[in-house]
Amino acid sequence: MNTQIPNKIEDLQEHCIEAAQSSLDCFFLKLDSGFGLILKPNKTTAVIEAAVVSVEHLPTLSEAVCAVDWTWICRSKIELVKQSPNQIMFKLNPAGPLKVKSGVWQNKPYLFFEPYKGS
């Protein structure tokens, strides 16, 4: 597997998720390749900004307001990533689809999630 950090998030396809963590203004994935993905809403436009970084540059989140158990996506392979200004859509195998979206509340941008829900 190529260990060069990808320039765009679409290049994360075929990588597996080792860990994930979120807060109201940050979501990150630690991948099996030694790098990770950080998603944050722009503070003025709420457009989701994505950065692919080495694992050493992943943040440590301690915000308890929005604690989410992301273990259900761990060990899933990213089969597809699609980015639009206010949404990143992942197709994960076996976890299913995951959408990361941005919104604004009281003039502050935040992230929210639409995880896969089985029927």
PDB file of C-alpha atoms in Angstrom:
ATOM      1  CA  MET A   1       0.000   0.000   0.000  1.00  0.00           C
ATOM      2  CA  ASN A   2       1.245   3.489  -0.847  1.00  0.00           C
ATOM      3  CA  THR A   3       2.136   5.388   2.344  1.00  0.00           C
ATOM      4  CA  GLN A   4       2.334   8.833   0.722  1.00  0.00           C
ATOM      5  CA  ILE A   5      -0.298  11.142   2.197  1.00  0.00           C
ATOM      6  CA  PRO A   6      -3.081  11.657  -0.364  1.00  0.00           C
ATOM      7  CA  ASN A   7      -3.832  15.160  -1.642  1.00  0.00           C
ATOM      8  CA  LYS A   8      -7.609  14.713  -1.635  1.00  0.00           C
ATOM      9  CA  ILE A   9     -10.091  12.739   0.403  1.00  0.00           C
ATOM     10  CA  GLU A  10     -11.316  10.754  -2.580  1.00  0.00           C
ATOM     11  CA  ASP A  11      -7.918   9.030  -2.504  1.00  0.00           C
ATOM     12  CA  LEU A  12      -8.796   7.476   0.872  1.00  0.00           C
ATOM     13  CA  GLN A  13     -10.803   4.746  -0.816  1.00  0.00           C
ATOM     14  CA  GLU A  14      -9.609   1.230   0.010  1.00  0.00           C
ATOM     15  CA  HIS A  15      -8.150   2.288   3.380  1.00  0.00           C
ATOM     16  CA  CYS A  16      -9.506   0.884   6.653  1.00  0.00           C
ATOM     17  CA  ILE A  17     -10.612   2.889   9.673  1.00  0.00           C
ATOM     18  CA  GLU A  18      -8.761   2.128  12.907  1.00  0.00           C
ATOM     19  CA  ALA A  19     -10.409   4.775  15.097  1.00  0.00           C
ATOM     20  CA  ALA A  20     -12.732   7.768  14.940  1.00  0.00           C
ATOM     21  CA  GLN A  21     -13.545  10.630  17.257  1.00  0.00           C
ATOM     22  CA  SER A  22     -15.813  13.666  17.066  1.00  0.00           C
ATOM     23  CA  SER A  23     -16.804  16.909  18.734  1.00  0.00           C
ATOM     24  CA  LEU A  24     -19.180  19.656  17.675  1.00  0.00           C
ATOM     25  CA  ASP A  25     -16.545  21.203  15.433  1.00  0.00           C
ATOM     26  CA  CYS A  26     -14.206  18.353  14.482  1.00  0.00           C
ATOM     27  CA  PHE A  27     -14.374  14.782  13.198  1.00  0.00           C
ATOM     28  CA  PHE A  28     -11.370  12.652  12.502  1.00  0.00           C
ATOM     29  CA  LEU A  29     -10.548   9.188  11.258  1.00  0.00           C
ATOM     30  CA  LYS A  30      -7.345   7.328  12.002  1.00  0.00           C
ATOM     31  CA  LEU A  31      -6.581   5.038   9.068  1.00  0.00           C
ATOM     32  CA  ASP A  32      -4.549   1.849   8.747  1.00  0.00           C
ATOM     33  CA  SER A  33      -2.027   3.573   6.475  1.00  0.00           C
ATOM     34  CA  GLY A  34      -0.395   5.818   9.089  1.00  0.00           C
ATOM     35  CA  PHE A  35      -2.427   8.909   8.248  1.00  0.00           C
ATOM     36  CA  GLY A  36      -5.821  10.290   9.075  1.00  0.00           C
ATOM     37  CA  LEU A  37      -8.580  12.603   7.966  1.00  0.00           C
ATOM     38  CA  ILE A  38      -9.665  15.732   9.846  1.00  0.00           C
ATOM     39  CA  LEU A  39     -13.002  17.396   9.018  1.00  0.00           C
ATOM     40  CA  LYS A  40     -13.934  20.833  10.387  1.00  0.00           C
ATOM     41  CA  PRO A  41     -16.555  23.401   9.426  1.00  0.00           C
ATOM     42  CA  ASN A  42     -15.162  26.745   8.255  1.00  0.00           C
ATOM     43  CA  LYS A  43     -15.869  29.293  11.007  1.00  0.00           C
ATOM     44  CA  THR A  44     -17.468  31.825   8.627  1.00  0.00           C
ATOM     45  CA  THR A  45     -19.018  29.755   5.822  1.00  0.00           C
ATOM     46  CA  ALA A  46     -19.705  26.375   7.542  1.00  0.00           C
ATOM     47  CA  VAL A  47     -18.220  24.652   4.462  1.00  0.00           C
ATOM     48  CA  ILE A  48     -16.566  21.421   5.588  1.00  0.00           C
ATOM     49  CA  GLU A  49     -12.788  21.647   5.281  1.00  0.00           C
ATOM     50  CA  ALA A  50     -10.916  18.366   4.940  1.00  0.00           C
ATOM     51  CA  ALA A  51      -7.261  17.714   5.680  1.00  0.00           C
ATOM     52  CA  VAL A  52      -5.389  14.452   5.245  1.00  0.00           C
ATOM     53  CA  VAL A  53      -2.492  14.377   7.711  1.00  0.00           C
ATOM     54  CA  SER A  54      -0.025  11.967   9.255  1.00  0.00           C
ATOM     55  CA  VAL A  55      -1.302  10.232  12.407  1.00  0.00           C
ATOM     56  CA  GLU A  56       0.966  12.376  14.584  1.00  0.00           C
ATOM     57  CA  HIS A  57      -1.049  15.461  13.562  1.00  0.00           C
ATOM     58  CA  LEU A  58      -4.457  14.107  14.524  1.00  0.00           C
ATOM     59  CA  PRO A  59      -6.077  16.114  17.337  1.00  0.00           C
ATOM     60  CA  THR A  60      -6.921  14.847  20.787  1.00  0.00           C
ATOM     61  CA  LEU A  61     -10.540  15.675  21.461  1.00  0.00           C
ATOM     62  CA  SER A  62     -11.843  15.985  25.000  1.00  0.00           C
ATOM     63  CA  GLU A  63     -15.225  17.647  24.470  1.00  0.00           C
ATOM     64  CA  ALA A  64     -17.869  15.656  26.343  1.00  0.00           C
ATOM     65  CA  VAL A  65     -20.873  17.552  24.945  1.00  0.00           C
ATOM     66  CA  CYS A  66     -21.026  15.426  21.806  1.00  0.00           C
ATOM     67  CA  ALA A  67     -19.507  12.097  22.813  1.00  0.00           C
ATOM     68  CA  VAL A  68     -20.194   9.450  20.163  1.00  0.00           C
ATOM     69  CA  ASP A  69     -19.252   5.786  20.210  1.00  0.00           C
ATOM     70  CA  TRP A  70     -17.643   5.322  16.786  1.00  0.00           C
ATOM     71  CA  THR A  71     -16.554   1.722  17.317  1.00  0.00           C
ATOM     72  CA  TRP A  72     -19.230   0.580  14.848  1.00  0.00           C
ATOM     73  CA  ILE A  73     -17.194   2.027  11.933  1.00  0.00           C
ATOM     74  CA  CYS A  74     -13.812   0.709  13.087  1.00  0.00           C
ATOM     75  CA  ARG A  75     -12.313  -1.987  10.862  1.00  0.00           C
ATOM     76  CA  SER A  76     -14.524  -0.816   7.984  1.00  0.00           C
ATOM     77  CA  LYS A  77     -13.000  -0.183   4.583  1.00  0.00           C
ATOM     78  CA  ILE A  78     -13.732   3.118   2.861  1.00  0.00           C
ATOM     79  CA  GLU A  79     -15.268   2.084  -0.453  1.00  0.00           C
ATOM     80  CA  LEU A  80     -16.343   5.556  -1.590  1.00  0.00           C
ATOM     81  CA  VAL A  81     -15.932   9.175  -0.483  1.00  0.00           C
ATOM     82  CA  LYS A  82     -17.919  12.049  -1.992  1.00  0.00           C
ATOM     83  CA  GLN A  83     -17.427  15.650  -0.929  1.00  0.00           C
ATOM     84  CA  SER A  84     -19.730  18.611  -1.410  1.00  0.00           C
ATOM     85  CA  PRO A  85     -19.503  21.970   0.420  1.00  0.00           C
ATOM     86  CA  ASN A  86     -21.652  21.002   3.419  1.00  0.00           C
ATOM     87  CA  GLN A  87     -21.448  17.216   3.338  1.00  0.00           C
ATOM     88  CA  ILE A  88     -18.961  14.368   3.141  1.00  0.00           C
ATOM     89  CA  MET A  89     -20.487  10.992   2.342  1.00  0.00           C
ATOM     90  CA  PHE A  90     -18.669   7.752   3.087  1.00  0.00           C
ATOM     91  CA  LYS A  91     -19.641   4.284   1.912  1.00  0.00           C
ATOM     92  CA  LEU A  92     -18.097   1.940   4.458  1.00  0.00           C
ATOM     93  CA  ASN A  93     -17.834  -1.841   4.308  1.00  0.00           C
ATOM     94  CA  PRO A  94     -19.285  -3.424   6.400  1.00  0.00           C
ATOM     95  CA  ALA A  95     -20.619  -0.466   8.459  1.00  0.00           C
ATOM     96  CA  GLY A  96     -22.709   1.127   5.681  1.00  0.00           C
ATOM     97  CA  PRO A  97     -23.157   4.783   4.736  1.00  0.00           C
ATOM     98  CA  LEU A  98     -22.048   7.667   6.930  1.00  0.00           C
ATOM     99  CA  LYS A  99     -22.751  11.329   6.187  1.00  0.00           C
ATOM    100  CA  VAL A 100     -20.885  14.140   7.921  1.00  0.00           C
ATOM    101  CA  LYS A 101     -22.744  17.428   7.512  1.00  0.00           C
ATOM    102  CA  SER A 102     -22.316  20.989   8.688  1.00  0.00           C
ATOM    103  CA  GLY A 103     -24.892  23.406  10.010  1.00  0.00           C
ATOM    104  CA  VAL A 104     -25.055  26.725  11.842  1.00  0.00           C
ATOM    105  CA  TRP A 105     -26.641  27.342  15.222  1.00  0.00           C
ATOM    106  CA  GLN A 106     -26.505  30.749  16.934  1.00  0.00           C
ATOM    107  CA  ASN A 107     -24.055  31.884  14.227  1.00  0.00           C
ATOM    108  CA  LYS A 108     -21.633  29.056  15.044  1.00  0.00           C
ATOM    109  CA  PRO A 109     -20.893  26.237  12.601  1.00  0.00           C
ATOM    110  CA  TYR A 110     -21.029  22.656  13.846  1.00  0.00           C
ATOM    111  CA  LEU A 111     -20.877  19.111  12.510  1.00  0.00           C
ATOM    112  CA  PHE A 112     -23.585  16.493  12.677  1.00  0.00           C
ATOM    113  CA  PHE A 113     -23.803  12.939  11.456  1.00  0.00           C
ATOM    114  CA  GLU A 114     -26.246  10.647   9.723  1.00  0.00           C
ATOM    115  CA  PRO A 115     -24.983   7.162  10.515  1.00  0.00           C
ATOM    116  CA  TYR A 116     -26.375   4.079   8.887  1.00  0.00           C
ATOM    117  CA  LYS A 117     -29.468   2.741  10.627  1.00  0.00           C
ATOM    118  CA  GLY A 118     -30.453  -0.845   9.972  1.00  0.00           C
ATOM    119  CA  SER A 119     -34.102  -1.721   9.539  1.00  0.00           C
TER     120      SER A 119
END
